[in-house]
Amino acid sequence: MNRSDVLIIGAGPTGLVLALWLSKLAVRVRIIDKTSAPGTTSRALAVQARTLELYRQLDLADAVVRSGHRVQAANFWVKGKPVAQLPLHRIGEGLTPYAFLEIYPQDEHEQLLIERLEDYGVTVERNTTLESFEETGDGITARLRLPDGEQETCQACYLAGCDGARSVVRKTLDSGFPGGTYQQIFYVADVRASGPALNGELHLDLDEADFLAVFPLAGEGRARLIGTVRDERAERAETLQFSDVSSRAIEHLKVHIEDVHWFSTYRVHHRVAEFFRSGRAFLLGDAAHVHSPAGGQGMNTGIGDAINLAWKLAAVLGGGATPKLLDSYETERIAFARRLVSTTDKVFSFVTAEGRMADLLRTRLAPFLIPKMASFETSREFLFRTVSQITLNYRGMPLSEGLAGHVHGGDRLPWAHDGEGDNYEPLRHPGWQVHVYGDTSDEMIAWCHAHNLPLHVFDWRPAFEAAGLGRNGFYLLRPDTYVAVADNSADPKVIERYLRDHGIRPFFN
């Protein structure tokens, strides 16, 4: 019987990243998808800074930045004129190596992931569907429908449902999917066009109650239009054509359409599954949570799910941790998903609210506040930290302990760099490691060496203090570069106790 360590259902970005990360960590994966070919159209565009930081571990970040488009500014329009601009080119300077907004369409993104996965000898099995599965004593038994119509029974130690908002895995697990559906019909169009809004920057129309945005793509004159309709046009969404919506783009943002490569309409939900794990089966990405497009968070959150689960599965399967480590996946990811869906819902509801007061807030107050906000470094930094997901943390959760400097257990390790170096360079290795900023004890050095746990000791510099890092303490870092333990001592017994309590043996990595 065909057996794998992890059977992945769905080959969108979430499933592909999970497969790629597991393959890098020597886990045997099988990934299937019901479609006949990778998508040639896409809705997701933004690759956030936190995703790019984690992509360094797969040697993917440079390829994404090279092939994508860096957005220099966001422009806000009212009554056919730009009324405010938010500079983006240095908005996250000093916070991350990727202090910008990167646009990289999902279809191109998926193709890159597929090519990298094939380097590990793993190919997506197309036209293959999951019909059912059940948990057996030591794994999962799944029944698949193959491209030729035949049924196959296969086994895996674990199953990952990355199969989208209509997830078969979620329905089989009988997880509820509470939330709601926005009344608007969304449309998305990939166009070649000209006009002032085709200058490589992001443009948003604040008029009326319909949302409209122009996202720049790599290549001159290429753009993605994303908008909503909810008048009588929404009642015939199935037959809606680009000609039915294009007049708004031309009139409000002065976009002169030269060619439409593709056009699609869809409805958007805001939902979070009741649970992300049941036994040996997990839910990730859109199978677990769906969002409004506000802030470009959905795809990045799914990729975050994949990376969080990948190192934990690899540790358990490789003997580096006991199965209880897997309990932390749902705890860490479901809290973030619920908070994010609530936030993006509030933002989108404001942008699309109807009524005179809502119109006044968007067309009068917002143009006044945006330049004010852009003039303050603290407000620009807050916006970037939030949207880029670098503030996502697991504080107060089971795998997070301690405080050193201003950094808590569960935080993303702050980026600190100057002319002398970059503390993120060791993070390219996706394994456990210890960072010390300043001096440490001989006992710590000996213990880490004896247990094959990489120890990186950085001479104390002002850049570390500026980043909030503590001097002469230590940070035990997880494979996903979040801080497991932050401690002001140089006592390796703190690490030893933590690993013992959580059933982790990182020297197996």
JSON list of N, CA and C in Angstrom, two decimals, residues 72-76 83-92 365-384:
[
{"chain": "A", "resi": 72, "resn": "GLN", "atom": "N", "xyz": [5.99, 51.46, -4.22]},
{"chain": "A", "resi": 72, "resn": "GLN", "atom": "CA", "xyz": [6.62, 52.62, -3.61]},
{"chain": "A", "resi": 72, "resn": "GLN", "atom": "C", "xyz": [5.66, 53.46, -2.77]},
{"chain": "A", "resi": 73, "resn": "ALA", "atom": "N", "xyz": [4.36, 53.42, -3.10]},
{"chain": "A", "resi": 73, "resn": "ALA", "atom": "CA", "xyz": [3.41, 54.28, -2.38]},
{"chain": "A", "resi": 73, "resn": "ALA", "atom": "C", "xyz": [1.99, 53.79, -2.61]},
{"chain": "A", "resi": 74, "resn": "ALA", "atom": "N", "xyz": [1.11, 54.17, -1.68]},
{"chain": "A", "resi": 74, "resn": "ALA", "atom": "CA", "xyz": [-0.33, 53.94, -1.83]},
{"chain": "A", "resi": 74, "resn": "ALA", "atom": "C", "xyz": [-1.00, 55.31, -1.99]},
{"chain": "A", "resi": 75, "resn": "ASN", "atom": "N", "xyz": [-1.82, 55.43, -3.02]},
{"chain": "A", "resi": 75, "resn": "ASN", "atom": "CA", "xyz": [-2.50, 56.70, -3.33]},
{"chain": "A", "resi": 75, "resn": "ASN", "atom": "C", "xyz": [-4.00, 56.53, -3.15]},
{"chain": "A", "resi": 76, "resn": "PHE", "atom": "N", "xyz": [-4.63, 57.56, -2.56]},
{"chain": "A", "resi": 76, "resn": "PHE", "atom": "CA", "xyz": [-6.06, 57.50, -2.28]},
{"chain": "A", "resi": 76, "resn": "PHE", "atom": "C", "xyz": [-6.76, 58.58, -3.10]},
{"chain": "A", "resi": 83, "resn": "VAL", "atom": "N", "xyz": [-5.96, 62.40, -3.55]},
{"chain": "A", "resi": 83, "resn": "VAL", "atom": "CA", "xyz": [-6.07, 63.36, -2.45]},
{"chain": "A", "resi": 83, "resn": "VAL", "atom": "C", "xyz": [-5.09, 63.09, -1.32]},
{"chain": "A", "resi": 84, "resn": "ALA", "atom": "N", "xyz": [-4.48, 61.92, -1.29]},
{"chain": "A", "resi": 84, "resn": "ALA", "atom": "CA", "xyz": [-3.53, 61.60, -0.22]},
{"chain": "A", "resi": 84, "resn": "ALA", "atom": "C", "xyz": [-2.61, 60.50, -0.70]},
{"chain": "A", "resi": 85, "resn": "GLN", "atom": "N", "xyz": [-1.39, 60.52, -0.16]},
{"chain": "A", "resi": 85, "resn": "GLN", "atom": "CA", "xyz": [-0.41, 59.49, -0.52]},
{"chain": "A", "resi": 85, "resn": "GLN", "atom": "C", "xyz": [0.27, 58.97, 0.75]},
{"chain": "A", "resi": 86, "resn": "LEU", "atom": "N", "xyz": [0.44, 57.66, 0.82]},
{"chain": "A", "resi": 86, "resn": "LEU", "atom": "CA", "xyz": [1.16, 57.02, 1.92]},
{"chain": "A", "resi": 86, "resn": "LEU", "atom": "C", "xyz": [2.43, 56.41, 1.35]},
{"chain": "A", "resi": 87, "resn": "PRO", "atom": "N", "xyz": [3.61, 56.99, 1.60]},
{"chain": "A", "resi": 87, "resn": "PRO", "atom": "CA", "xyz": [4.86, 56.41, 1.09]},
{"chain": "A", "resi": 87, "resn": "PRO", "atom": "C", "xyz": [5.11, 55.03, 1.70]},
{"chain": "A", "resi": 88, "resn": "LEU", "atom": "N", "xyz": [5.54, 54.10, 0.89]},
{"chain": "A", "resi": 88, "resn": "LEU", "atom": "CA", "xyz": [5.76, 52.73, 1.35]},
{"chain": "A", "resi": 88, "resn": "LEU", "atom": "C", "xyz": [7.20, 52.28, 1.19]},
{"chain": "A", "resi": 89, "resn": "HIS", "atom": "N", "xyz": [8.02, 53.03, 0.45]},
{"chain": "A", "resi": 89, "resn": "HIS", "atom": "CA", "xyz": [9.33, 52.51, 0.07]},
{"chain": "A", "resi": 89, "resn": "HIS", "atom": "C", "xyz": [10.28, 52.34, 1.26]},
{"chain": "A", "resi": 90, "resn": "ARG", "atom": "N", "xyz": [10.07, 53.08, 2.35]},
{"chain": "A", "resi": 90, "resn": "ARG", "atom": "CA", "xyz": [10.91, 52.93, 3.53]},
{"chain": "A", "resi": 90, "resn": "ARG", "atom": "C", "xyz": [10.08, 52.74, 4.79]},
{"chain": "A", "resi": 91, "resn": "ILE", "atom": "N", "xyz": [8.88, 52.26, 4.62]},
{"chain": "A", "resi": 91, "resn": "ILE", "atom": "CA", "xyz": [7.92, 52.25, 5.73]},
{"chain": "A", "resi": 91, "resn": "ILE", "atom": "C", "xyz": [8.36, 51.32, 6.86]},
{"chain": "A", "resi": 92, "resn": "GLY", "atom": "N", "xyz": [9.08, 50.26, 6.54]},
{"chain": "A", "resi": 92, "resn": "GLY", "atom": "CA", "xyz": [9.51, 49.32, 7.59]},
{"chain": "A", "resi": 92, "resn": "GLY", "atom": "C", "xyz": [11.01, 49.33, 7.79]},
{"chain": "A", "resi": 365, "resn": "LEU", "atom": "N", "xyz": [-12.73, 62.76, 5.88]},
{"chain": "A", "resi": 365, "resn": "LEU", "atom": "CA", "xyz": [-11.87, 62.54, 7.04]},
{"chain": "A", "resi": 365, "resn": "LEU", "atom": "C", "xyz": [-10.62, 61.73, 6.67]},
{"chain": "A", "resi": 366, "resn": "ALA", "atom": "N", "xyz": [-10.80, 60.64, 5.92]},
{"chain": "A", "resi": 366, "resn": "ALA", "atom": "CA", "xyz": [-9.65, 59.79, 5.58]},
{"chain": "A", "resi": 366, "resn": "ALA", "atom": "C", "xyz": [-8.57, 60.55, 4.81]},
{"chain": "A", "resi": 367, "resn": "PRO", "atom": "N", "xyz": [-8.90, 61.34, 3.78]},
{"chain": "A", "resi": 367, "resn": "PRO", "atom": "CA", "xyz": [-7.85, 62.10, 3.09]},
{"chain": "A", "resi": 367, "resn": "PRO", "atom": "C", "xyz": [-7.11, 63.07, 3.99]},
{"chain": "A", "resi": 368, "resn": "PHE", "atom": "N", "xyz": [-7.78, 63.56, 5.05]},
{"chain": "A", "resi": 368, "resn": "PHE", "atom": "CA", "xyz": [-7.12, 64.46, 5.99]},
{"chain": "A", "resi": 368, "resn": "PHE", "atom": "C", "xyz": [-6.20, 63.70, 6.93]},
{"chain": "A", "resi": 369, "resn": "LEU", "atom": "N", "xyz": [-6.66, 62.51, 7.38]},
{"chain": "A", "resi": 369, "resn": "LEU", "atom": "CA", "xyz": [-5.90, 61.75, 8.38]},
{"chain": "A", "resi": 369, "resn": "LEU", "atom": "C", "xyz": [-4.71, 61.01, 7.78]},
{"chain": "A", "resi": 370, "resn": "ILE", "atom": "N", "xyz": [-4.84, 60.53, 6.54]},
{"chain": "A", "resi": 370, "resn": "ILE", "atom": "CA", "xyz": [-3.77, 59.72, 5.96]},
{"chain": "A", "resi": 370, "resn": "ILE", "atom": "C", "xyz": [-2.44, 60.48, 5.87]},
{"chain": "A", "resi": 371, "resn": "PRO", "atom": "N", "xyz": [-2.41, 61.71, 5.33]},
{"chain": "A", "resi": 371, "resn": "PRO", "atom": "CA", "xyz": [-1.13, 62.44, 5.31]},
{"chain": "A", "resi": 371, "resn": "PRO", "atom": "C", "xyz": [-0.60, 62.71, 6.72]},
{"chain": "A", "resi": 372, "resn": "LYS", "atom": "N", "xyz": [-1.51, 63.00, 7.67]},
{"chain": "A", "resi": 372, "resn": "LYS", "atom": "CA", "xyz": [-1.07, 63.22, 9.04]},
{"chain": "A", "resi": 372, "resn": "LYS", "atom": "C", "xyz": [-0.40, 61.96, 9.59]},
{"chain": "A", "resi": 373, "resn": "MET", "atom": "N", "xyz": [-1.05, 60.82, 9.34]},
{"chain": "A", "resi": 373, "resn": "MET", "atom": "CA", "xyz": [-0.50, 59.56, 9.81]},
{"chain": "A", "resi": 373, "resn": "MET", "atom": "C", "xyz": [0.86, 59.28, 9.16]},
{"chain": "A", "resi": 374, "resn": "ALA", "atom": "N", "xyz": [0.95, 59.56, 7.87]},
{"chain": "A", "resi": 374, "resn": "ALA", "atom": "CA", "xyz": [2.18, 59.30, 7.13]},
{"chain": "A", "resi": 374, "resn": "ALA", "atom": "C", "xyz": [3.34, 60.16, 7.62]},
{"chain": "A", "resi": 375, "resn": "SER", "atom": "N", "xyz": [3.02, 61.30, 8.25]},
{"chain": "A", "resi": 375, "resn": "SER", "atom": "CA", "xyz": [4.08, 62.20, 8.70]},
{"chain": "A", "resi": 375, "resn": "SER", "atom": "C", "xyz": [4.71, 61.76, 10.02]},
{"chain": "A", "resi": 376, "resn": "PHE", "atom": "N", "xyz": [4.09, 60.83, 10.72]},
{"chain": "A", "resi": 376, "resn": "PHE", "atom": "CA", "xyz": [4.62, 60.36, 12.00]},
{"chain": "A", "resi": 376, "resn": "PHE", "atom": "C", "xyz": [5.25, 58.99, 11.83]},
{"chain": "A", "resi": 377, "resn": "GLU", "atom": "N", "xyz": [6.49, 58.89, 12.23]},
{"chain": "A", "resi": 377, "resn": "GLU", "atom": "CA", "xyz": [7.21, 57.61, 12.09]},
{"chain": "A", "resi": 377, "resn": "GLU", "atom": "C", "xyz": [6.53, 56.50, 12.89]},
{"chain": "A", "resi": 378, "resn": "THR", "atom": "N", "xyz": [6.03, 56.83, 14.09]},
{"chain": "A", "resi": 378, "resn": "THR", "atom": "CA", "xyz": [5.42, 55.80, 14.93]},
{"chain": "A", "resi": 378, "resn": "THR", "atom": "C", "xyz": [4.17, 55.22, 14.29]},
{"chain": "A", "resi": 379, "resn": "SER", "atom": "N", "xyz": [3.36, 56.06, 13.64]},
{"chain": "A", "resi": 379, "resn": "SER", "atom": "CA", "xyz": [2.14, 55.55, 13.01]},
{"chain": "A", "resi": 379, "resn": "SER", "atom": "C", "xyz": [2.48, 54.74, 11.76]},
{"chain": "A", "resi": 380, "resn": "ARG", "atom": "N", "xyz": [3.49, 55.18, 10.99]},
{"chain": "A", "resi": 380, "resn": "ARG", "atom": "CA", "xyz": [3.91, 54.40, 9.82]},
{"chain": "A", "resi": 380, "resn": "ARG", "atom": "C", "xyz": [4.44, 53.04, 10.26]},
{"chain": "A", "resi": 381, "resn": "GLU", "atom": "N", "xyz": [5.22, 53.06, 11.35]},
{"chain": "A", "resi": 381, "resn": "GLU", "atom": "CA", "xyz": [5.80, 51.81, 11.85]},
{"chain": "A", "resi": 381, "resn": "GLU", "atom": "C", "xyz": [4.71, 50.87, 12.34]},
{"chain": "A", "resi": 382, "resn": "PHE", "atom": "N", "xyz": [3.71, 51.42, 13.05]},
{"chain": "A", "resi": 382, "resn": "PHE", "atom": "CA", "xyz": [2.61, 50.58, 13.54]},
{"chain": "A", "resi": 382, "resn": "PHE", "atom": "C", "xyz": [1.88, 49.92, 12.38]},
{"chain": "A", "resi": 383, "resn": "LEU", "atom": "N", "xyz": [1.59, 50.71, 11.34]},
{"chain": "A", "resi": 383, "resn": "LEU", "atom": "CA", "xyz": [0.90, 50.16, 10.18]},
{"chain": "A", "resi": 383, "resn": "LEU", "atom": "C", "xyz": [1.71, 49.05, 9.54]},
{"chain": "A", "resi": 384, "resn": "PHE", "atom": "N", "xyz": [3.00, 49.28, 9.36]},
{"chain": "A", "resi": 384, "resn": "PHE", "atom": "CA", "xyz": [3.83, 48.26, 8.72]},
{"chain": "A", "resi": 384, "resn": "PHE", "atom": "C", "xyz": [3.92, 47.01, 9.59]}
]
